[in-house]
XYZ file of C-alpha atoms in Angstrom:
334
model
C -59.964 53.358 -41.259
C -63.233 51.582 -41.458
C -63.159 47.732 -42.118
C -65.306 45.638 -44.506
C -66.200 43.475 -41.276
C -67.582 46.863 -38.935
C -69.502 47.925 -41.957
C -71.217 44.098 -41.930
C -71.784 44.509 -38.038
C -73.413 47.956 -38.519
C -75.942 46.652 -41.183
C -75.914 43.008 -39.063
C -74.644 41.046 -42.760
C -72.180 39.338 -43.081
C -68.921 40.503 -44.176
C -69.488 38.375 -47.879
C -72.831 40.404 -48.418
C -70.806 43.648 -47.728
C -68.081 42.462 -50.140
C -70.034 41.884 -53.163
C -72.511 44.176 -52.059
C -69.538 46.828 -52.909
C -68.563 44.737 -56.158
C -72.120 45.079 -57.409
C -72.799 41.036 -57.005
C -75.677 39.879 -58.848
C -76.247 37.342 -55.962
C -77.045 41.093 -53.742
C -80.335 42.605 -53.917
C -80.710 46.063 -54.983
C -81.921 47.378 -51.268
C -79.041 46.067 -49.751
C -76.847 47.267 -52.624
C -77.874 51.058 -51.880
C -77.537 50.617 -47.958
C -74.284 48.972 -48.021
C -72.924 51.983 -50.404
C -74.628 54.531 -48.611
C -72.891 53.506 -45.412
C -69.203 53.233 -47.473
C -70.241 56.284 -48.440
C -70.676 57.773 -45.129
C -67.194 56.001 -43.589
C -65.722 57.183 -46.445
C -64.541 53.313 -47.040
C -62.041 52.275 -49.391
C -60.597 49.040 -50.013
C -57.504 48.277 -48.543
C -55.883 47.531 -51.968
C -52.580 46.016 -50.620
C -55.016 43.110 -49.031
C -56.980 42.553 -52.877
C -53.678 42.403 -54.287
C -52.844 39.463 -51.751
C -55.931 38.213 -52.644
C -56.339 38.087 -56.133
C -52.461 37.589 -56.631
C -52.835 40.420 -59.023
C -52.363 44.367 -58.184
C -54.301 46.092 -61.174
C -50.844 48.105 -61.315
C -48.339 48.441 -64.405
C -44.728 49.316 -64.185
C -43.508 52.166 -66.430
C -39.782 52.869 -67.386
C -38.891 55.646 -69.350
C -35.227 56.926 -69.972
C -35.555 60.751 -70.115
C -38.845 62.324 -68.532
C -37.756 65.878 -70.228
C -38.057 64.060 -73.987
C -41.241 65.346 -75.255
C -42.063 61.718 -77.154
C -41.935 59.461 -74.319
C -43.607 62.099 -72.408
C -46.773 61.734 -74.634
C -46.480 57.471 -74.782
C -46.585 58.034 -70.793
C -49.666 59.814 -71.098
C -51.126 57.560 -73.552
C -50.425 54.858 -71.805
C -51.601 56.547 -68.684
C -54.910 56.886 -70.634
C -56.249 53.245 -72.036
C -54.421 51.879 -68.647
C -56.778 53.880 -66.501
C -60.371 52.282 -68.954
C -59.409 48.797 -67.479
C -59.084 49.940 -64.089
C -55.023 49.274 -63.882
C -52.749 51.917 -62.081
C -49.041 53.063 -63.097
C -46.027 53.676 -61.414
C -43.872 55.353 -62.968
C -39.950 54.839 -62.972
C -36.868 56.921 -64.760
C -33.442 55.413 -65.609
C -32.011 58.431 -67.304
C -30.243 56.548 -69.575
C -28.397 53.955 -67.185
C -28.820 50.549 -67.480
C -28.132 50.151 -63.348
C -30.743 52.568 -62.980
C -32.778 50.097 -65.257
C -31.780 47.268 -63.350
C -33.068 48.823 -60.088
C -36.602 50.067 -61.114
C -37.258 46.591 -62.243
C -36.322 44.863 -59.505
C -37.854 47.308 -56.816
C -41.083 47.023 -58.548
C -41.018 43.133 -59.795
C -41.111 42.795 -56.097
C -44.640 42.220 -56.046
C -45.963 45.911 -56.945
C -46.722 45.726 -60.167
C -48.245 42.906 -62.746
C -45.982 43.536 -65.639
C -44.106 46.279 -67.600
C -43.933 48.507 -70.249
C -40.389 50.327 -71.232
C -38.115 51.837 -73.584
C -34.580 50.688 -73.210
C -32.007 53.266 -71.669
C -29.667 54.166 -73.992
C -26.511 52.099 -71.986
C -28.875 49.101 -72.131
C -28.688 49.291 -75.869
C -24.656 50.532 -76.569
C -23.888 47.307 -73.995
C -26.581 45.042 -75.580
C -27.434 43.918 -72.278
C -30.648 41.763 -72.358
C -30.653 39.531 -69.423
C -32.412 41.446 -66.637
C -35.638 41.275 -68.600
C -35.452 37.294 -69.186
C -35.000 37.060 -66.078
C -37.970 38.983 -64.940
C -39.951 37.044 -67.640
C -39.217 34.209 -65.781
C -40.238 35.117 -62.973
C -44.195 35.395 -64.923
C -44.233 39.287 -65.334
C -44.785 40.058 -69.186
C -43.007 42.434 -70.745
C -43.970 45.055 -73.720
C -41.277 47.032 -74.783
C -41.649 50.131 -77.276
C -39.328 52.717 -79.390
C -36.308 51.883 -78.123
C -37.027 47.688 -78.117
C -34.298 44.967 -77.506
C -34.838 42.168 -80.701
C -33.268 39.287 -78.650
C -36.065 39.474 -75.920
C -38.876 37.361 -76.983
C -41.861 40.120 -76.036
C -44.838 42.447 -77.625
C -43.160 45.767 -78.804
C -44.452 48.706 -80.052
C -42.750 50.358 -82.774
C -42.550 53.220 -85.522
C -41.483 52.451 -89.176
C -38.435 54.428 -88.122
C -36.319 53.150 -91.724
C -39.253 53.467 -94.302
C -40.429 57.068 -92.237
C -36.478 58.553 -93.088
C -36.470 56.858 -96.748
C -39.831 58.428 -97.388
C -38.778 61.821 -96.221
C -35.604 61.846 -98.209
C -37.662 60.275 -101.644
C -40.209 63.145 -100.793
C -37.341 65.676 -101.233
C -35.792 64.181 -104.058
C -39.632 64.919 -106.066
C -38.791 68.191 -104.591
C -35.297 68.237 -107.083
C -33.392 68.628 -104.030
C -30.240 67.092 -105.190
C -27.667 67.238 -101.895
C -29.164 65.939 -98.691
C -27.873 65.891 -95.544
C -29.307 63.575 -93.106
C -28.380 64.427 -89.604
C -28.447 62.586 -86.311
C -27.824 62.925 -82.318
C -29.053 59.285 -81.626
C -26.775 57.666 -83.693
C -26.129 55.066 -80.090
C -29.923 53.647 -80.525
C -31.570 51.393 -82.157
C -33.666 53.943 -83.602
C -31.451 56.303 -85.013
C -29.556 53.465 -86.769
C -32.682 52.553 -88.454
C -33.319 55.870 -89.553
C -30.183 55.832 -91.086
C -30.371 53.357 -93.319
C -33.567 54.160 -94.189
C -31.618 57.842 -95.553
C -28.403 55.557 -96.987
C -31.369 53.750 -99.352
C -33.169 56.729 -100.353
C -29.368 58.240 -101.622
C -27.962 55.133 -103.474
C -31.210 54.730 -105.421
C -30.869 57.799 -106.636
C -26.835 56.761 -107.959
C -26.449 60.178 -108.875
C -26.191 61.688 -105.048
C -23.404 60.818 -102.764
C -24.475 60.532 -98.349
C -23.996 63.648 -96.262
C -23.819 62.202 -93.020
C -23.431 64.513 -89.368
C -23.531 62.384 -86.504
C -23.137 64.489 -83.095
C -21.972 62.782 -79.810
C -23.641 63.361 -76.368
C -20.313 65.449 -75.535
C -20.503 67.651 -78.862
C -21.941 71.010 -78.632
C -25.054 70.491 -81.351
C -25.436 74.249 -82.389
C -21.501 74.925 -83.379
C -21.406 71.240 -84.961
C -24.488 71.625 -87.742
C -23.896 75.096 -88.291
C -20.064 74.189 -88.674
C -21.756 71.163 -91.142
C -23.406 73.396 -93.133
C -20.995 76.487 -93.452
C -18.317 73.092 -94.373
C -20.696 71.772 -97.447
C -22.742 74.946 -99.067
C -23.699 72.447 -101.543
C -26.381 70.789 -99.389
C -29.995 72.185 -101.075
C -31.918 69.783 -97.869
C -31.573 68.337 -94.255
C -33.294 65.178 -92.967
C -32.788 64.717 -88.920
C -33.115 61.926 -86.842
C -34.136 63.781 -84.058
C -36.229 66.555 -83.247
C -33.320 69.271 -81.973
C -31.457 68.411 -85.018
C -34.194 69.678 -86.891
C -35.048 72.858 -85.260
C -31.274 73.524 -84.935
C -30.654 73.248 -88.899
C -32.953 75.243 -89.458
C -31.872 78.223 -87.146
C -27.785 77.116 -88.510
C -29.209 77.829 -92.169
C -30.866 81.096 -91.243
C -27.586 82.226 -89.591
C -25.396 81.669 -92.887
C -27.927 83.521 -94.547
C -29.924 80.941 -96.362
C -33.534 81.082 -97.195
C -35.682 78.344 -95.550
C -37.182 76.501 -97.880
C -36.147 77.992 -100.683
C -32.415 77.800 -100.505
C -32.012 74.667 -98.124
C -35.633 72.208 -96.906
C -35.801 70.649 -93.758
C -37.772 67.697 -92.832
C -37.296 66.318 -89.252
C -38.492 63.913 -86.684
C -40.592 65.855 -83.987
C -43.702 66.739 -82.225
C -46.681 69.431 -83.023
C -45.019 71.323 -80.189
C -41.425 71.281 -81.007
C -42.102 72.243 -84.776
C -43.312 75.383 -83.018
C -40.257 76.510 -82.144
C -38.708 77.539 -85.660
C -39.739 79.926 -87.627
C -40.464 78.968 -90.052
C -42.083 76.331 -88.800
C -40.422 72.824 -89.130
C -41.941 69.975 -91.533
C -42.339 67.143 -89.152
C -42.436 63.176 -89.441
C -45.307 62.641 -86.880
C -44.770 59.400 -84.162
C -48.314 59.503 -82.697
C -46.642 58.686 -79.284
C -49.990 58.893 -77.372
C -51.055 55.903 -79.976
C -47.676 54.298 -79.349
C -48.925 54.138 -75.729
C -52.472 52.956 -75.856
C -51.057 49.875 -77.956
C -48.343 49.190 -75.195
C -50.831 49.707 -72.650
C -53.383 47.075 -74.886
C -50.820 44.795 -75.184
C -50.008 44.251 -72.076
C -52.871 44.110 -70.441
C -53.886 41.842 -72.892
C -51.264 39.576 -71.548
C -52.301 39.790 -67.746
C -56.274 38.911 -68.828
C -55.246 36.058 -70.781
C -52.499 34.456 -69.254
C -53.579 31.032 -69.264
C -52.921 31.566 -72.897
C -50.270 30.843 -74.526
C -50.503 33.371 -76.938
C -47.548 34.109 -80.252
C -45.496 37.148 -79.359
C -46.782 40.491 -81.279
C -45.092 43.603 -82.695
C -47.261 46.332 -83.529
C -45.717 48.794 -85.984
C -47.400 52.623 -86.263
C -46.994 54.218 -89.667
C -45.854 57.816 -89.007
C -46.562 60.610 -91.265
C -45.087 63.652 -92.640
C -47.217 66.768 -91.388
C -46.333 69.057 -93.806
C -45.417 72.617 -93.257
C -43.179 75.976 -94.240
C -39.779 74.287 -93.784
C -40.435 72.291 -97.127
C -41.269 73.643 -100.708
């Protein structure tokens, strides 16, 4: 590979010139500018970036952690995130715990290790049912900022992204309720997060304002089989007229359950669920959706953070950043 100081020798400069020759230095005129880029260009130079990093004490490099690469959402805040990273010149790597907190544990301490500058994560789903909090102080401590989104931990002192994951549920289950729907189910896969607990109580609020409804509540373990358990729900209480879900194959499942007893979707049972453009694709007919906006999710985390690593000589009030969802209506609701 080619060397900052054998370009300098070439063009008889000095290795300085070269340097902010290639930074476009105001202190370089524009004739040596174009000769000291032509001949880059011609060596096919790049910057050893392993030497800036050592350099600048910075590496221009974020560390992602997702739990579950297959889950469409967190697959669109990567890309997001990927996105505004990339405008302000900042790499990712990208790590998956799968929902284990020791598989957490190990991405952040591989890459705390002087790869990246800081991180952005949503907490594995052990990390939350243990309440375990103390790998990321101590990684805070160690002056690597943190933003954490969706799935955040409250007792870590950080930016966070998040969705309005109790009003988007009530608002869903008030929307039906205009709709005289007058037994709703609200039904749930991810009753172990933060997230999904939210959601339910958003649901529980909607039902006791309206005093004259009682809760229809399915929560389905990781272990359950989804499909027998929500058709099984709905065969066990024909009175319910509406399903909200917490999740996005709760939705599309309900909706293929009602079909199968022989129920008319929308007009004998409505189904309003939390999912993507892409999943609400799947049922016909086509699920009603509460819309996250994960790739806006991302470009926050991404601005947040980065944020942090530009101004860190600041000492700056934590922030939480809360996107409104919405409810993309479609041929699942009356």
């Amino acid at each position: 590979m080619v060397t900052l100081k054998q370009l300098a020798k070439e063009l008889n400069v000095s290795i300085s010139t070269v340097s902010k020759a290639l930074n476009n230095s105001e202190e370089i005129g524009e004739e040596t500018v174009r000769r000291v880029k032509e001949l880059a260009e011609l060596y096919n130079y790049k910057p050893n970036k392993v030497a800036l990093s050592l350099k600048q004490n910075k590496t221009k490099t974020i560390g992602v952690i997702i739990p579950d690469i297959l889950n469409h959402f967190l697959a669109k805040v990567l890309f997001g995130i990927e996105r505004e990273a990339s405008k302000y010149g900042y790499n990712i790597i990208t790590c998956i715990s799968n929902e284990s907190l020791d598989k957490e544990k190990e991405s952040m301490h591989f890459l705390a290790n002087g790869s990246v500058d800081g991180f952005i994560l949503s907490l594995a789903e052990e990390t939350q049912m243990k309440n375990e909090v103390e790998h990321f102080k101590k990684i805070m401590a160690q002056g690597l900022p943190i933003v954490m989104f969706d799935r955040v931990a409250h007792d870590v002192m950080c930016d966070k992204v998040i969705v309005d994951d109790f009003e988007a549920i009530y608002n869903a289950t008030k929307n039906l309720q205009a709709k005289k729907r007058k037994h709703i189910a609200f039904i749930s896969s991810i009753d172990s997060l933060s997230v999904g607990k939210l959601r339910e109580r958003g649901y529980n609020k909607a039902i006791l304002e309206q005093q004259t409804a009682k809760p229809l509540v399915l929560k389905i373990k990781k272990k359950d089989d989804n499909q027998k358990k929500i058709y099984s729900f709905l065969k066990k209480n024909p009175e319910i007229d509406a399903v909200v879900a917490a999740d996005s194959a709760s939705g599309v499942i309900a909706i293929n359950a009602a079909i199968k007893l022989g129920l008319k979707v929308p007009k004998d049972i409505s189904v309003i669920g939390f999912s993507s453009k892409a999943d609400s694709n799947l049922t016909f007919p086509r699920l009603t959706t509460i819309r996250q906006h994960a790739k806006e999710i991302g470009a926050n985390a991404a601005q947040l953070l980065i944020n942090r690593l530009q101004n860190k000589s600041l000492e700056e009030d934590v922030k939480t950043i809360i996107v409104k969802t919405s409810i993309v209506k479609s041929k699942s609701t009356v």
